[in-house]
Coordinates of C-alpha atoms in Angstrom, one line a residue:
M1 CA 7.1 13.6 20.5
K2 CA 3.8 13.9 18.6
I3 CA 2.8 11.4 15.9
S4 CA 0.6 13.1 13.3
L5 CA -1.4 10.1 12.1
I6 CA -3.0 10.8 8.7
Y7 CA -5.7 8.4 7.4
G8 CA -8.9 8.2 5.3
G9 CA -8.5 10.0 2.0
K10 CA -10.4 10.3 -1.3
S11 CA -9.5 6.9 -2.7
A12 CA -11.5 3.7 -2.9
E13 CA -9.4 2.4 0.0
H14 CA -10.7 5.0 2.5
D15 CA -12.2 2.5 4.9
I16 CA -9.1 0.3 4.9
S17 CA -7.1 3.3 5.9
I18 CA -9.3 4.0 8.9
L19 CA -8.9 0.4 10.1
T20 CA -5.1 0.7 9.7
A21 CA -5.1 3.9 11.7
F22 CA -7.1 2.3 14.5
S23 CA -4.7 -0.7 14.6
I24 CA -1.7 1.6 14.9
I25 CA -3.4 3.8 17.6
K26 CA -3.9 0.7 19.7
E27 CA -0.1 -0.1 19.6
V28 CA 1.6 3.2 19.9
Y29 CA 4.0 3.5 22.9
Y30 CA 2.1 6.3 24.7
K31 CA 4.8 6.5 27.3
Y32 CA 6.9 8.3 24.7
Y33 CA 4.3 9.7 22.2
E34 CA 1.0 11.4 21.9
V35 CA -1.0 10.9 18.7
Q36 CA -2.6 13.7 16.7
P37 CA -5.2 11.9 14.4
I38 CA -6.0 13.7 11.2
Y39 CA -8.9 12.4 9.2
I40 CA -9.2 13.1 5.5
T41 CA -12.8 12.8 4.4
K42 CA -13.9 11.2 1.1
A43 CA -14.6 14.7 -0.1
G44 CA -11.0 15.7 0.7
Q45 CA -11.5 17.8 3.8
W46 CA -8.7 17.5 6.4
I47 CA -10.1 17.2 10.0
K48 CA -7.9 17.4 13.0
G49 CA -9.3 15.5 16.0
P50 CA -8.4 15.6 19.7
V51 CA -4.8 14.7 20.7
L52 CA -4.8 11.1 22.0
T53 CA -2.8 10.0 25.0
E54 CA -4.4 6.5 25.0
P55 CA -6.2 4.4 22.3
V56 CA -9.8 5.0 21.2
T57 CA -12.1 2.1 21.6
N58 CA -13.7 1.9 18.2
H59 CA -12.6 2.8 14.7
E60 CA -15.8 4.7 14.1
Q61 CA -14.6 7.3 16.5
L62 CA -11.9 8.2 14.0
K63 CA -14.4 9.6 11.5
F64 CA -14.5 13.0 13.1
K65 CA -17.6 15.1 13.0
F66 CA -17.3 18.9 12.4
N67 CA -19.5 21.9 11.9
D68 CA -23.2 20.9 12.3
E69 CA -23.0 17.4 10.9
T70 CA -25.4 14.8 12.1
T71 CA -23.3 11.8 13.2
N72 CA -23.5 8.9 15.6
D73 CA -22.6 9.2 19.3
Q74 CA -19.3 7.3 18.9
Q75 CA -17.7 9.9 16.8
L76 CA -15.4 12.6 18.2
S77 CA -15.4 16.3 17.2
G78 CA -12.7 17.8 15.1
V79 CA -11.8 21.0 13.3
E80 CA -11.1 21.5 9.6
I81 CA -7.5 22.4 8.8
Q82 CA -5.2 23.2 5.9
P83 CA -2.6 20.5 5.0
T84 CA 0.2 23.0 5.5
S85 CA -0.6 23.3 9.2
L86 CA 0.9 19.9 9.7
K87 CA 4.3 21.6 10.1
E88 CA 5.3 21.8 13.7
E89 CA 8.3 21.1 15.9
D90 CA 9.0 17.8 17.6
A91 CA 6.6 15.8 15.5
V92 CA 6.7 13.1 12.9
I93 CA 4.0 12.4 10.3
F94 CA 2.7 8.8 10.0
P95 CA 0.6 8.6 6.9
V96 CA -1.5 5.4 6.5
L97 CA -3.3 6.5 3.3
H98 CA -3.8 3.8 0.7
G99 CA -4.2 4.1 -3.0
P100 CA -4.3 7.3 -5.1
N101 CA -3.6 10.6 -3.2
G102 CA -2.1 8.5 -0.4
E103 CA 0.7 6.2 -1.5
D104 CA 1.4 7.5 -5.0
G105 CA 3.8 10.2 -4.1
T106 CA 1.3 13.1 -4.0
V107 CA 1.0 13.5 -0.3
Q108 CA 4.6 12.6 0.2
G109 CA 5.5 15.7 -1.9
L110 CA 3.5 17.8 0.5
F111 CA 5.5 16.5 3.4
E112 CA 8.7 17.3 1.5
V113 CA 7.6 20.8 0.8
I114 CA 6.7 21.6 4.4
N115 CA 10.0 19.9 5.4
M116 CA 8.6 17.4 7.9
P117 CA 9.8 13.9 8.7
Y118 CA 7.3 11.2 7.7
V119 CA 7.0 7.4 7.8
G120 CA 7.3 5.4 4.6
T121 CA 8.8 5.8 1.1
G122 CA 9.6 9.1 -0.6
V123 CA 8.0 10.7 -3.6
L124 CA 9.8 8.7 -6.3
A125 CA 9.4 5.2 -4.7
S126 CA 5.8 5.9 -3.8
A127 CA 4.9 7.0 -7.3
C128 CA 6.7 4.2 -9.1
G129 CA 5.6 1.5 -6.6
M130 CA 2.0 2.6 -7.0
D131 CA 2.1 2.5 -10.8
K132 CA 2.0 -1.1 -11.9
I133 CA 3.2 -0.3 -15.4
I134 CA 6.3 1.8 -14.3
S135 CA 7.2 -0.7 -11.5
K136 CA 7.1 -3.5 -14.1
Y137 CA 9.6 -1.6 -16.2
L138 CA 11.9 -1.1 -13.2
F139 CA 11.6 -4.8 -12.1
Q140 CA 12.6 -5.8 -15.6
Q141 CA 15.7 -3.6 -15.4
A142 CA 16.6 -5.2 -12.0
G143 CA 16.3 -8.7 -13.6
I144 CA 13.4 -9.8 -11.4
P145 CA 11.1 -12.3 -13.2
Q146 CA 7.5 -11.3 -14.0
V147 CA 4.5 -12.9 -15.7
P148 CA 3.8 -11.7 -19.3
Y149 CA 1.7 -8.6 -19.4
V150 CA 0.2 -6.0 -21.7
A151 CA -0.1 -2.3 -20.7
V152 CA -3.3 -0.6 -22.1
L153 CA -4.1 3.1 -22.2
K154 CA -7.7 4.3 -22.1
N155 CA -7.2 6.2 -25.3
E156 CA -6.1 3.0 -27.0
W157 CA -9.2 1.2 -25.9
L158 CA -11.5 3.9 -27.0
R159 CA -9.8 4.3 -30.3
D160 CA -9.5 0.6 -31.3
E161 CA -10.9 -2.1 -29.1
E162 CA -10.0 -4.8 -31.6
Q163 CA -6.4 -3.8 -31.6
V164 CA -6.3 -4.1 -27.8
F165 CA -7.8 -7.6 -28.1
M166 CA -5.1 -8.6 -30.7
R167 CA -2.3 -7.4 -28.4
C168 CA -3.7 -9.2 -25.4
E169 CA -4.7 -12.5 -27.1
G170 CA -1.7 -12.4 -29.3
S171 CA 0.7 -12.6 -26.3
L172 CA -1.3 -13.8 -23.4
L173 CA -3.4 -16.9 -22.7
Y174 CA -6.7 -17.1 -20.8
P175 CA -7.3 -16.7 -17.9
M176 CA -6.1 -13.1 -17.7
F177 CA -6.2 -10.7 -14.8
V178 CA -7.0 -7.0 -15.6
K179 CA -5.9 -4.4 -13.1
P180 CA -6.0 -0.6 -12.8
A181 CA -2.4 0.7 -13.0
N182 CA -2.8 2.9 -9.9
M183 CA -5.0 1.1 -7.4
G184 CA -4.3 -1.2 -4.5
S185 CA -6.1 -3.7 -2.2
S186 CA -7.4 -5.6 -5.3
V187 CA -9.8 -2.8 -6.1
G188 CA -10.9 -2.9 -9.7
I189 CA -9.2 -6.3 -10.4
T190 CA -11.1 -8.9 -12.5
K191 CA -10.4 -12.3 -13.8
A192 CA -11.2 -12.9 -17.5
E193 CA -11.7 -16.5 -18.9
N194 CA -12.7 -15.4 -22.4
R195 CA -13.1 -12.3 -24.6
F196 CA -16.5 -11.5 -23.3
E197 CA -15.2 -11.4 -19.8
L198 CA -12.1 -9.5 -20.9
I199 CA -14.3 -6.7 -22.3
S200 CA -16.1 -6.5 -18.9
A201 CA -12.8 -6.6 -17.0
I202 CA -11.2 -3.8 -19.0
K203 CA -14.3 -1.6 -18.6
T204 CA -14.2 -2.3 -14.9
A205 CA -10.5 -1.4 -14.5
L206 CA -11.0 1.8 -16.6
K207 CA -13.5 3.0 -14.0
Y208 CA -10.5 3.4 -11.6
D209 CA -7.7 4.5 -13.9
R210 CA -6.9 5.5 -17.5
R211 CA -4.0 3.1 -17.6
I212 CA -4.5 -0.6 -16.9
V213 CA -2.5 -3.8 -17.0
V214 CA -3.6 -7.1 -18.5
E215 CA -1.6 -10.0 -17.0
Q216 CA -1.2 -13.7 -17.8
G217 CA -3.0 -15.8 -15.2
I218 CA -0.9 -18.7 -13.9
E219 CA -1.4 -21.5 -11.4
A220 CA 0.7 -20.4 -8.5
R221 CA 0.8 -19.7 -4.8
E222 CA 0.7 -16.1 -3.6
I223 CA 3.6 -15.5 -1.3
E224 CA 4.6 -12.2 0.3
V225 CA 7.7 -10.7 1.9
A226 CA 7.9 -7.7 4.2
V227 CA 10.7 -5.2 3.8
L228 CA 11.9 -2.7 6.5
G229 CA 14.7 -0.2 6.4
N230 CA 16.4 2.6 4.6
A231 CA 19.8 1.9 3.2
D232 CA 20.0 -1.1 5.5
V233 CA 17.3 -3.3 4.0
H234 CA 15.8 -6.1 6.1
T235 CA 13.4 -8.7 4.9
S236 CA 10.9 -10.9 6.8
V237 CA 10.2 -14.6 6.5
P238 CA 7.8 -15.2 3.5
G239 CA 4.1 -15.7 4.2
E240 CA 1.6 -17.4 2.0
I241 CA -2.0 -16.4 1.3
V242 CA -4.0 -19.7 1.3
K243 CA -7.1 -18.9 -0.7
S244 CA -10.5 -20.5 -0.8
V245 CA -11.4 -18.2 -3.7
D246 CA -9.8 -17.6 -7.2
F247 CA -7.9 -14.6 -6.1
Y248 CA -7.5 -12.4 -3.0
D249 CA -10.0 -9.7 -3.7
Y250 CA -11.1 -6.7 -1.6
D251 CA -13.9 -8.5 0.2
S252 CA -11.6 -11.4 1.1
K253 CA -9.0 -9.1 2.5
Y254 CA -11.1 -6.7 4.6
L255 CA -14.7 -7.8 4.9
T256 CA -15.2 -11.6 5.0
N257 CA -11.6 -12.6 5.9
D258 CA -12.0 -15.7 3.6
V259 CA -8.3 -16.3 3.4
Q260 CA -5.8 -18.0 5.7
L261 CA -2.2 -16.9 6.2
Q262 CA 0.5 -19.4 6.4
I263 CA 3.5 -17.9 8.1
P264 CA 6.2 -18.8 7.4
A265 CA 5.3 -20.1 4.0
L266 CA 6.0 -23.8 3.4
V267 CA 8.7 -23.4 0.7
P268 CA 12.2 -24.8 0.4
D269 CA 15.0 -22.8 2.1
S270 CA 16.4 -21.9 -1.3
V271 CA 13.1 -20.5 -2.5
S272 CA 12.7 -18.5 0.7
A273 CA 16.1 -17.1 0.3
Q274 CA 15.4 -16.2 -3.4
L275 CA 12.1 -14.5 -2.4
R276 CA 13.9 -12.4 0.2
E277 CA 16.6 -11.5 -2.3
Y278 CA 14.1 -10.4 -4.9
A279 CA 12.2 -8.4 -2.3
A280 CA 15.3 -6.5 -1.3
A281 CA 16.2 -5.9 -5.0
A282 CA 12.7 -4.6 -5.8
F283 CA 12.8 -2.3 -2.8
E284 CA 16.2 -0.9 -3.8
V285 CA 15.3 -0.4 -7.5
L286 CA 12.3 1.6 -6.5
D287 CA 14.5 3.7 -4.1
G288 CA 12.4 2.4 -1.2
S289 CA 12.7 3.6 2.4
G290 CA 10.8 2.7 5.6
L291 CA 8.6 -0.1 4.6
S292 CA 7.1 -2.1 1.7
R293 CA 5.5 -5.5 1.1
C294 CA 6.6 -7.5 -2.0
D295 CA 4.1 -9.9 -3.5
F296 CA 5.2 -12.9 -5.5
F297 CA 3.8 -15.8 -7.4
V298 CA 5.5 -19.2 -6.9
T299 CA 4.6 -22.1 -9.2
A300 CA 4.5 -25.8 -8.4
N301 CA 8.0 -25.9 -10.0
D302 CA 9.2 -23.2 -7.6
E303 CA 9.4 -20.6 -10.3
I304 CA 9.2 -17.1 -8.8
F305 CA 7.5 -14.1 -10.4
I306 CA 7.1 -10.7 -8.7
N307 CA 3.6 -9.4 -8.7
E308 CA 3.9 -6.0 -7.2
V309 CA 5.4 -3.9 -4.4
N310 CA 3.0 -2.2 -1.9
T311 CA 4.8 0.8 -0.4
M312 CA 2.1 1.4 2.3
P313 CA 0.7 -2.1 3.2
G314 CA -2.2 -2.4 5.5
F315 CA -1.8 -2.7 9.3
T316 CA -5.3 -4.1 10.1
Q317 CA -5.7 -7.1 12.3
F318 CA -5.9 -9.3 9.2
S319 CA -2.9 -7.7 7.4
M320 CA 0.1 -9.7 6.3
Y321 CA 2.8 -7.1 6.8
P322 CA 2.8 -6.8 10.6
L323 CA 2.1 -10.6 10.9
L324 CA 5.2 -11.3 8.8
W325 CA 7.4 -9.2 11.1
E326 CA 5.8 -10.7 14.2
N327 CA 6.8 -14.1 13.0
T328 CA 10.3 -12.8 12.2
G329 CA 10.6 -11.6 15.8
L330 CA 9.4 -8.0 15.7
S331 CA 6.2 -7.2 17.6
Y332 CA 3.6 -4.8 16.3
G333 CA 4.5 -2.1 18.8
D334 CA 8.2 -2.4 18.1
L335 CA 7.5 -2.3 14.3
V336 CA 5.6 1.0 14.7
E337 CA 8.5 2.3 16.8
E338 CA 11.1 1.2 14.2
L339 CA 9.2 2.9 11.4
I340 CA 9.2 6.2 13.3
Q341 CA 12.9 5.9 14.0
L342 CA 13.6 5.2 10.3
A343 CA 11.6 8.2 9.3
L344 CA 13.6 10.5 11.7
R345 CA 16.9 9.1 10.5
R346 CA 16.0 9.6 6.8
F347 CA 14.8 13.2 7.6
E348 CA 18.2 13.9 9.3
E349 CA 20.0 12.5 6.3
R350 CA 18.0 14.7 3.9
Q351 CA 18.7 17.8 6.1
A352 CA 22.4 17.0 6.0
Y353 CA 22.3 16.8 2.2
Q354 CA 20.5 20.1 2.0
M355 CA 23.1 21.7 4.2
K356 CA 25.9 20.4 2.0
S357 CA 24.2 21.8 -1.1
D358 CA 23.8 25.2 0.6
E359 CA 27.5 25.5 1.3

């Protein structure tokens, strides 16, 4: 079977996606699969590289050159394709695109239209999980505790900044964290200790999205749980991000590796069980499938607040998601294999539903 591995993309998380693709390529079971890498440039061009029957040696090789581009010697050549050409027999799509146009339901809609099996959550779960405002509404319906927050639209900010300040300062205390509603990997997130910093934080977040979230900052540990499955939901042991900085930002995650991961997290068994229960509930209320990583805050009093659900967590060498499963008893290679099988089973289920509707 062929694995069509799609990575890169037009989002701010382009480089993260390439690192994730490289990590997966190193762990695929080539005895059973060949890998068709498909690189989406920052300009949105889809470039098909050579079929791989063994791993590449450097992630830079995955930035395929095409036409008459001047590139470094490590890069491989590719050909530009149309996204619809992904449809082929005996293949499964494995998208590792992060952020907008990758895990927000847009590319998943393409896979649905061309009727191909693909790894990860579907259109609805991807869109809702990516959108921090919509996901908060759903978590509230599911009864999962959250920190206080204020949703802000760009038009509201441009129309009346003072009104936005009144809403934020009227219901939240400093420090506050300001986040784009549809961005991941801590891109565009800023901590604000006062109104001056809040102004700057809002302006920064609005560079990435027209909808943002202002959240109450709390003293808490950041603990994450990995989720795997379709209707049969499985959760990993919790893992903690032990930070040497105020919050786990983009540089800490992918460039400087300034954080340490404690797996399993040192929490009471009752807290661990509750975290896993909330993670499964969040996955289900989003209509998740395949995989997700649920991020939580846990206070000194063992209060639990859900932060967000990432429907396409990173698979880099520093990433929490595969490490959580490794510490739960599932190796990286077996995790990749399980995700492929989950994608195929979900596709077969959808096909069966379609046949019933056609009768």
